[in-house]
């Protein structure tokens, strides 16, 4: 339904303030991680607060309560399971205008001494075009079986996006990548918020519009204008970069949707609160749809949610 995002793990924070949802403070997932790394568990029982400045922050926008479309009946890739088209009642929430940047995430790390899962594992997966042929030959047996353009690279993490010999120079305003769902949860906890559900994310993505292919309408390049950073060329080996970027772009680049949110298509995948399920249940009008209600897509970025003052 939406433009395929670049295949890069990213943390995108969108702060959602929802009248009927908690901010995730009661999360208490079992974990074998060391105490220093497990920021979620160390703060699970702390008092939840939503500072007033968060709700009036100029980097956040309000998504009003209402009935929103989730999913589509115009299926392009069957295995994506983006159907069926469903109408969902959603309470109002605030969400960040921008994906979480390396600068944002760095502030979180400095404040908490959190260590990401990729840092603890010692490796992460890097997309093929960011590796030279010699390195790829060395790593050919360390690829994702059904997505062989992903290579397991030692030392790859949010600070070293393409491996230990790479850094964040000139990338501080780009979205943070190589972050897991647990990392995203920890960041949201630090921000006194939570990830959006898939339904909340799609409501924010569509900007109040229904039955459209992209957040801006039905044409991919309206008036020959690039509206998002997407793959253009022969996947996965050649990206023409006609939109200006081989990899990620700064989080404040490209035009915003009707809610004022940037990069809701393209750039990076985004994490959501709920998991993915192949089991689907048709709803005439569901309320705050979650993974237990119907099949949802697992996005790879963070969006933070908080409750508005009423």
mmCIF file of C-alpha atoms in Angstrom:
data_model
loop_
_atom_site.group_PDB
_atom_site.id
_atom_site.type_symbol
_atom_site.label_atom_id
_atom_site.label_comp_id
_atom_site.label_asym_id
_atom_site.label_seq_id
_atom_site.Cartn_x
_atom_site.Cartn_y
_atom_site.Cartn_z
ATOM 1 C CA UNK A 1 0.000 0.000 0.000
ATOM 2 C CA UNK A 2 2.708 2.450 0.929
ATOM 3 C CA UNK A 3 6.075 3.023 -0.715
ATOM 4 C CA UNK A 4 8.592 0.389 0.313
ATOM 5 C CA UNK A 5 10.884 1.714 2.996
ATOM 6 C CA UNK A 6 14.637 1.371 2.772
ATOM 7 C CA UNK A 7 15.710 -1.883 4.342
ATOM 8 C CA UNK A 8 17.380 -0.395 7.402
ATOM 9 C CA UNK A 9 16.512 -0.946 11.038
ATOM 10 C CA UNK A 10 15.724 2.412 12.606
ATOM 11 C CA UNK A 11 14.328 3.950 15.690
ATOM 12 C CA UNK A 12 11.703 6.546 14.942
ATOM 13 C CA UNK A 13 10.024 8.255 17.828
ATOM 14 C CA UNK A 14 6.522 9.548 17.443
ATOM 15 C CA UNK A 15 5.104 10.547 20.763
ATOM 16 C CA UNK A 16 1.487 9.578 21.083
ATOM 17 C CA UNK A 17 -0.701 10.880 23.845
ATOM 18 C CA UNK A 18 -3.751 8.680 24.028
ATOM 19 C CA UNK A 19 -6.689 9.193 26.375
ATOM 20 C CA UNK A 20 -7.367 5.500 26.821
ATOM 21 C CA UNK A 21 -3.894 4.022 26.709
ATOM 22 C CA UNK A 22 -1.055 3.831 29.176
ATOM 23 C CA UNK A 23 2.436 4.980 28.413
ATOM 24 C CA UNK A 24 3.976 1.563 28.870
ATOM 25 C CA UNK A 25 5.199 2.093 32.432
ATOM 26 C CA UNK A 26 3.789 -1.246 33.557
ATOM 27 C CA UNK A 27 5.863 -3.231 31.079
ATOM 28 C CA UNK A 28 7.755 -6.019 32.815
ATOM 29 C CA UNK A 29 9.091 -8.408 30.220
ATOM 30 C CA UNK A 30 11.223 -11.375 31.213
ATOM 31 C CA UNK A 31 14.819 -10.816 30.214
ATOM 32 C CA UNK A 32 18.209 -12.382 30.635
ATOM 33 C CA UNK A 33 19.996 -9.155 29.807
ATOM 34 C CA UNK A 34 22.434 -7.660 32.273
ATOM 35 C CA UNK A 35 21.084 -4.897 34.570
ATOM 36 C CA UNK A 36 23.092 -2.154 32.875
ATOM 37 C CA UNK A 37 21.561 -3.002 29.532
ATOM 38 C CA UNK A 38 18.025 -3.688 30.716
ATOM 39 C CA UNK A 39 16.773 -0.148 31.094
ATOM 40 C CA UNK A 40 13.167 -1.285 30.651
ATOM 41 C CA UNK A 41 13.173 -3.600 33.651
ATOM 42 C CA UNK A 42 15.041 -1.161 35.850
ATOM 43 C CA UNK A 43 12.321 1.441 35.331
ATOM 44 C CA UNK A 44 9.255 -0.768 34.963
ATOM 45 C CA UNK A 45 7.848 0.110 38.362
ATOM 46 C CA UNK A 46 8.682 3.799 38.321
ATOM 47 C CA UNK A 47 5.939 6.405 38.431
ATOM 48 C CA UNK A 48 4.641 7.266 34.991
ATOM 49 C CA UNK A 49 4.550 10.966 34.200
ATOM 50 C CA UNK A 50 3.830 12.935 31.077
ATOM 51 C CA UNK A 51 5.473 16.339 31.358
ATOM 52 C CA UNK A 52 3.427 19.262 30.107
ATOM 53 C CA UNK A 53 6.252 20.414 27.865
ATOM 54 C CA UNK A 54 6.039 17.129 25.947
ATOM 55 C CA UNK A 55 2.434 17.856 25.027
ATOM 56 C CA UNK A 56 3.185 21.333 23.751
ATOM 57 C CA UNK A 57 6.526 20.527 22.169
ATOM 58 C CA UNK A 58 6.920 22.066 18.728
ATOM 59 C CA UNK A 59 8.262 18.748 17.457
ATOM 60 C CA UNK A 60 4.965 16.977 18.172
ATOM 61 C CA UNK A 61 1.569 17.062 16.490
ATOM 62 C CA UNK A 62 -1.893 16.000 17.603
ATOM 63 C CA UNK A 63 -3.699 13.270 15.711
ATOM 64 C CA UNK A 64 -7.383 13.888 16.524
ATOM 65 C CA UNK A 65 -9.735 11.139 17.642
ATOM 66 C CA UNK A 66 -11.908 9.682 14.922
ATOM 67 C CA UNK A 67 -12.509 6.777 12.581
ATOM 68 C CA UNK A 68 -9.496 5.929 10.437
ATOM 69 C CA UNK A 69 -8.761 3.465 7.671
ATOM 70 C CA UNK A 70 -6.301 0.677 8.398
ATOM 71 C CA UNK A 71 -5.193 -1.716 5.694
ATOM 72 C CA UNK A 72 -6.224 -1.977 2.055
ATOM 73 C CA UNK A 73 -8.024 -4.307 -0.324
ATOM 74 C CA UNK A 74 -5.703 -3.238 -3.152
ATOM 75 C CA UNK A 75 -3.044 -5.870 -2.480
ATOM 76 C CA UNK A 76 0.289 -5.505 -4.281
ATOM 77 C CA UNK A 77 2.432 -8.089 -2.457
ATOM 78 C CA UNK A 78 0.338 -10.932 -1.048
ATOM 79 C CA UNK A 79 2.855 -11.944 1.619
ATOM 80 C CA UNK A 80 2.755 -8.436 3.114
ATOM 81 C CA UNK A 81 -0.833 -9.209 4.182
ATOM 82 C CA UNK A 82 -1.889 -5.568 4.276
ATOM 83 C CA UNK A 83 -5.592 -6.384 4.009
ATOM 84 C CA UNK A 84 -8.401 -6.266 4.594
ATOM 85 C CA UNK A 85 -9.425 -2.611 4.561
ATOM 86 C CA UNK A 86 -10.757 -1.834 8.036
ATOM 87 C CA UNK A 87 -12.198 1.213 9.786
ATOM 88 C CA UNK A 88 -10.846 1.797 13.290
ATOM 89 C CA UNK A 89 -11.936 4.156 16.068
ATOM 90 C CA UNK A 90 -8.859 5.793 17.575
ATOM 91 C CA UNK A 91 -8.553 8.170 20.516
ATOM 92 C CA UNK A 92 -6.531 11.345 20.041
ATOM 93 C CA UNK A 93 -2.777 11.211 20.558
ATOM 94 C CA UNK A 94 0.353 13.270 20.069
ATOM 95 C CA UNK A 95 3.118 11.990 17.851
ATOM 96 C CA UNK A 96 6.565 13.322 16.987
ATOM 97 C CA UNK A 97 6.899 15.062 13.646
ATOM 98 C CA UNK A 98 10.193 13.354 12.951
ATOM 99 C CA UNK A 99 11.846 9.960 13.161
ATOM 100 C CA UNK A 100 14.296 9.548 16.034
ATOM 101 C CA UNK A 101 17.634 10.898 14.870
ATOM 102 C CA UNK A 102 21.107 9.760 15.856
ATOM 103 C CA UNK A 103 21.354 12.992 17.821
ATOM 104 C CA UNK A 104 18.164 12.179 19.750
ATOM 105 C CA UNK A 105 19.282 8.635 20.450
ATOM 106 C CA UNK A 106 22.738 9.775 21.500
ATOM 107 C CA UNK A 107 21.146 12.009 24.143
ATOM 108 C CA UNK A 108 19.225 8.986 25.423
ATOM 109 C CA UNK A 109 22.409 6.904 25.624
ATOM 110 C CA UNK A 110 24.296 9.660 27.445
ATOM 111 C CA UNK A 111 21.459 10.039 29.951
ATOM 112 C CA UNK A 112 20.927 6.342 30.715
ATOM 113 C CA UNK A 113 24.136 4.483 29.747
ATOM 114 C CA UNK A 114 21.865 2.117 27.840
ATOM 115 C CA UNK A 115 23.559 -0.463 25.637
ATOM 116 C CA UNK A 116 21.647 -1.597 22.568
ATOM 117 C CA UNK A 117 21.116 -5.240 21.772
ATOM 118 C CA UNK A 118 23.288 -4.985 18.643
ATOM 119 C CA UNK A 119 26.135 -3.682 20.815
ATOM 120 C CA UNK A 120 25.713 -6.590 23.231
ATOM 121 C CA UNK A 121 25.411 -9.184 20.466
ATOM 122 C CA UNK A 122 28.480 -7.756 18.764
ATOM 123 C CA UNK A 123 26.950 -7.627 15.298
ATOM 124 C CA UNK A 124 23.965 -6.582 13.219
ATOM 125 C CA UNK A 125 22.793 -6.819 9.619
ATOM 126 C CA UNK A 126 23.997 -4.429 6.924
ATOM 127 C CA UNK A 127 22.457 -3.928 3.488
ATOM 128 C CA UNK A 128 24.459 -5.189 0.507
ATOM 129 C CA UNK A 129 25.124 -1.861 -1.233
ATOM 130 C CA UNK A 130 27.036 -0.568 1.794
ATOM 131 C CA UNK A 131 29.608 -3.382 1.618
ATOM 132 C CA UNK A 132 32.411 -3.899 -0.898
ATOM 133 C CA UNK A 133 32.601 -7.101 -2.935
ATOM 134 C CA UNK A 134 35.606 -8.474 -1.046
ATOM 135 C CA UNK A 135 33.819 -8.122 2.278
ATOM 136 C CA UNK A 136 30.623 -9.631 0.896
ATOM 137 C CA UNK A 137 32.539 -12.663 -0.365
ATOM 138 C CA UNK A 138 33.940 -13.163 3.137
ATOM 139 C CA UNK A 139 30.448 -12.901 4.617
ATOM 140 C CA UNK A 140 28.497 -14.859 2.008
ATOM 141 C CA UNK A 141 27.719 -17.620 4.514
ATOM 142 C CA UNK A 142 26.413 -15.088 7.035
ATOM 143 C CA UNK A 143 23.329 -13.776 5.295
ATOM 144 C CA UNK A 144 19.595 -13.910 5.917
ATOM 145 C CA UNK A 145 18.447 -17.046 4.100
ATOM 146 C CA UNK A 146 15.401 -15.560 2.387
ATOM 147 C CA UNK A 147 16.806 -12.040 2.112
ATOM 148 C CA UNK A 148 20.393 -12.536 0.999
ATOM 149 C CA UNK A 149 20.987 -8.805 0.602
ATOM 150 C CA UNK A 150 21.337 -8.626 4.407
ATOM 151 C CA UNK A 151 24.836 -9.487 5.702
ATOM 152 C CA UNK A 152 25.697 -10.179 9.325
ATOM 153 C CA UNK A 153 28.514 -7.727 10.055
ATOM 154 C CA UNK A 154 30.653 -7.762 13.188
ATOM 155 C CA UNK A 155 30.697 -4.423 14.973
ATOM 156 C CA UNK A 156 27.649 -2.995 13.198
ATOM 157 C CA UNK A 157 25.386 -1.035 15.542
ATOM 158 C CA UNK A 158 23.746 2.368 15.845
ATOM 159 C CA UNK A 159 27.113 4.135 16.247
ATOM 160 C CA UNK A 160 28.728 2.150 13.421
ATOM 161 C CA UNK A 161 25.943 1.674 10.864
ATOM 162 C CA UNK A 162 27.997 -0.168 8.210
ATOM 163 C CA UNK A 163 30.426 -1.964 10.500
ATOM 164 C CA UNK A 164 33.179 -1.105 12.957
ATOM 165 C CA UNK A 165 35.053 1.072 10.445
ATOM 166 C CA UNK A 166 32.039 3.391 9.904
ATOM 167 C CA UNK A 167 30.748 6.226 12.076
ATOM 168 C CA UNK A 168 28.030 8.878 12.356
ATOM 169 C CA UNK A 169 29.930 11.737 10.747
ATOM 170 C CA UNK A 170 27.390 13.856 8.819
ATOM 171 C CA UNK A 171 24.612 11.491 9.996
ATOM 172 C CA UNK A 172 23.563 13.009 13.327
ATOM 173 C CA UNK A 173 20.299 14.306 11.831
ATOM 174 C CA UNK A 174 19.579 11.024 10.040
ATOM 175 C CA UNK A 175 17.350 8.402 11.715
ATOM 176 C CA UNK A 176 19.070 6.047 14.124
ATOM 177 C CA UNK A 177 19.329 2.475 12.806
ATOM 178 C CA UNK A 178 20.280 -0.973 14.171
ATOM 179 C CA UNK A 179 17.802 -0.673 17.035
ATOM 180 C CA UNK A 180 15.658 -3.572 18.203
ATOM 181 C CA UNK A 181 12.089 -3.486 19.488
ATOM 182 C CA UNK A 182 13.465 -3.675 23.041
ATOM 183 C CA UNK A 183 15.775 -0.749 22.303
ATOM 184 C CA UNK A 184 12.791 1.182 21.004
ATOM 185 C CA UNK A 185 10.831 0.392 24.152
ATOM 186 C CA UNK A 186 13.684 1.647 26.314
ATOM 187 C CA UNK A 187 13.908 4.905 24.392
ATOM 188 C CA UNK A 188 10.153 5.470 24.658
ATOM 189 C CA UNK A 189 10.304 4.735 28.371
ATOM 190 C CA UNK A 190 12.972 7.419 28.739
ATOM 191 C CA UNK A 191 10.664 9.813 26.909
ATOM 192 C CA UNK A 192 7.717 8.896 29.180
ATOM 193 C CA UNK A 193 5.766 7.469 26.284
ATOM 194 C CA UNK A 194 5.240 4.325 24.266
ATOM 195 C CA UNK A 195 5.259 3.028 20.719
ATOM 196 C CA UNK A 196 2.076 3.493 18.699
ATOM 197 C CA UNK A 197 -0.054 0.533 17.787
ATOM 198 C CA UNK A 198 -0.060 -0.370 14.116
ATOM 199 C CA UNK A 199 -3.485 1.233 13.792
ATOM 200 C CA UNK A 200 -2.318 4.457 15.435
ATOM 201 C CA UNK A 201 0.761 4.530 13.228
ATOM 202 C CA UNK A 202 -1.248 4.071 10.047
ATOM 203 C CA UNK A 203 -3.756 6.722 11.120
ATOM 204 C CA UNK A 204 -0.861 9.134 11.604
ATOM 205 C CA UNK A 205 0.723 8.027 8.334
ATOM 206 C CA UNK A 206 -2.375 8.627 6.229
ATOM 207 C CA UNK A 207 -2.829 12.117 7.622
ATOM 208 C CA UNK A 208 -6.603 11.763 7.738
ATOM 209 C CA UNK A 209 -6.924 10.538 4.138
ATOM 210 C CA UNK A 210 -8.558 7.287 3.018
ATOM 211 C CA UNK A 211 -8.191 5.018 0.000
ATOM 212 C CA UNK A 212 -4.872 6.450 -1.130
ATOM 213 C CA UNK A 213 -1.664 4.711 -2.120
ATOM 214 C CA UNK A 214 0.713 7.127 -0.411
ATOM 215 C CA UNK A 215 0.449 9.617 2.462
ATOM 216 C CA UNK A 216 0.240 12.457 -0.101
ATOM 217 C CA UNK A 217 -2.139 10.878 -2.652
ATOM 218 C CA UNK A 218 -2.152 8.301 -5.440
ATOM 219 C CA UNK A 219 0.741 9.479 -7.607
ATOM 220 C CA UNK A 220 4.236 8.412 -6.592
ATOM 221 C CA UNK A 221 5.863 11.470 -8.184
ATOM 222 C CA UNK A 222 3.202 14.215 -8.323
ATOM 223 C CA UNK A 223 4.311 16.985 -10.689
ATOM 224 C CA UNK A 224 7.601 15.075 -11.089
ATOM 225 C CA UNK A 225 8.409 15.770 -7.433
ATOM 226 C CA UNK A 226 10.106 13.312 -5.090
ATOM 227 C CA UNK A 227 7.971 13.053 -1.941
ATOM 228 C CA UNK A 228 10.005 10.391 -0.149
ATOM 229 C CA UNK A 229 13.340 8.581 -0.081
ATOM 230 C CA UNK A 230 12.614 5.262 -1.760
ATOM 231 C CA UNK A 231 14.476 2.619 -3.770
ATOM 232 C CA UNK A 232 14.769 3.500 -7.450
ATOM 233 C CA UNK A 233 16.621 1.072 -9.672
ATOM 234 C CA UNK A 234 17.227 -2.679 -9.690
ATOM 235 C CA UNK A 235 16.731 -4.118 -6.213
ATOM 236 C CA UNK A 236 18.894 -4.979 -4.346
ATOM 237 C CA UNK A 237 22.062 -4.112 -6.250
ATOM 238 C CA UNK A 238 21.475 -0.722 -7.835
ATOM 239 C CA UNK A 239 19.799 2.392 -6.444
ATOM 240 C CA UNK A 240 19.820 5.343 -8.835
ATOM 241 C CA UNK A 241 19.310 7.719 -5.891
ATOM 242 C CA UNK A 242 17.230 10.078 -8.029
ATOM 243 C CA UNK A 243 15.662 11.331 -4.803
ATOM 244 C CA UNK A 244 19.119 12.364 -3.625
ATOM 245 C CA UNK A 245 19.975 9.517 -1.263
ATOM 246 C CA UNK A 246 21.557 6.072 -1.474
ATOM 247 C CA UNK A 247 20.827 5.430 2.207
ATOM 248 C CA UNK A 248 18.852 7.384 4.777
ATOM 249 C CA UNK A 249 17.957 11.072 4.634
ATOM 250 C CA UNK A 250 17.750 13.681 7.437
ATOM 251 C CA UNK A 251 14.583 13.309 9.495
ATOM 252 C CA UNK A 252 13.285 16.796 8.653
ATOM 253 C CA UNK A 253 13.605 16.375 4.897
ATOM 254 C CA UNK A 254 10.775 15.866 2.375
ATOM 255 C CA UNK A 255 7.336 17.393 2.744
ATOM 256 C CA UNK A 256 5.066 16.587 5.676
ATOM 257 C CA UNK A 257 1.664 14.936 5.405
ATOM 258 C CA UNK A 258 -1.621 16.639 6.299
ATOM 259 C CA UNK A 259 -0.981 16.040 10.016
ATOM 260 C CA UNK A 260 2.458 17.652 9.767
ATOM 261 C CA UNK A 261 4.518 14.444 10.059
ATOM 262 C CA UNK A 262 7.609 13.807 7.936
ATOM 263 C CA UNK A 263 8.883 10.597 6.299
ATOM 264 C CA UNK A 264 5.853 8.402 6.941
ATOM 265 C CA UNK A 265 6.767 6.656 3.690
ATOM 266 C CA UNK A 266 10.316 5.840 2.678
ATOM 267 C CA UNK A 267 13.595 6.414 4.512
ATOM 268 C CA UNK A 268 13.377 3.642 7.150
ATOM 269 C CA UNK A 269 11.105 0.988 8.592
ATOM 270 C CA UNK A 270 9.397 1.836 11.864
ATOM 271 C CA UNK A 271 8.624 -0.200 14.973
ATOM 272 C CA UNK A 272 5.119 -0.375 16.413
ATOM 273 C CA UNK A 273 3.917 -1.535 19.820
ATOM 274 C CA UNK A 274 2.035 -4.605 18.670
ATOM 275 C CA UNK A 275 3.337 -7.710 16.969
ATOM 276 C CA UNK A 276 2.427 -9.267 13.649
ATOM 277 C CA UNK A 277 -0.093 -12.057 13.218
ATOM 278 C CA UNK A 278 -1.247 -13.858 10.099
ATOM 279 C CA UNK A 279 -4.677 -14.452 11.625
ATOM 280 C CA UNK A 280 -7.129 -11.783 10.552
ATOM 281 C CA UNK A 281 -10.582 -10.941 11.821
ATOM 282 C CA UNK A 282 -12.835 -8.655 9.798
ATOM 283 C CA UNK A 283 -14.074 -5.638 11.749
ATOM 284 C CA UNK A 284 -16.806 -3.262 10.706
ATOM 285 C CA UNK A 285 -15.446 -0.632 13.064
ATOM 286 C CA UNK A 286 -12.825 -1.726 15.569
ATOM 287 C CA UNK A 287 -11.549 0.431 18.418
ATOM 288 C CA UNK A 288 -7.836 1.144 18.904
ATOM 289 C CA UNK A 289 -6.967 -1.965 16.916
ATOM 290 C CA UNK A 290 -4.104 -4.092 18.233
ATOM 291 C CA UNK A 291 -2.370 -7.264 17.156
ATOM 292 C CA UNK A 292 -4.868 -9.377 19.083
ATOM 293 C CA UNK A 293 -7.684 -7.934 16.984
ATOM 294 C CA UNK A 294 -6.341 -8.583 13.517
ATOM 295 C CA UNK A 295 -3.148 -9.106 11.570
ATOM 296 C CA UNK A 296 -0.840 -6.121 11.717
ATOM 297 C CA UNK A 297 2.447 -5.238 10.076
ATOM 298 C CA UNK A 298 5.551 -4.968 12.174
ATOM 299 C CA UNK A 299 7.307 -1.715 11.310
ATOM 300 C CA UNK A 300 10.905 -1.045 12.230
ATOM 301 C CA UNK A 301 11.108 2.352 13.925
ATOM 302 C CA UNK A 302 9.896 4.005 17.105
ATOM 303 C CA UNK A 303 6.983 6.326 17.535
ATOM 304 C CA UNK A 304 6.288 7.514 21.054
ATOM 305 C CA UNK A 305 2.774 7.947 22.470
ATOM 306 C CA UNK A 306 1.595 10.055 25.416
ATOM 307 C CA UNK A 307 -1.782 11.168 26.783
ATOM 308 C CA UNK A 308 -3.187 14.616 25.963
ATOM 309 C CA UNK A 309 -4.424 16.869 28.746
ATOM 310 C CA UNK A 310 -8.213 17.223 28.646
#
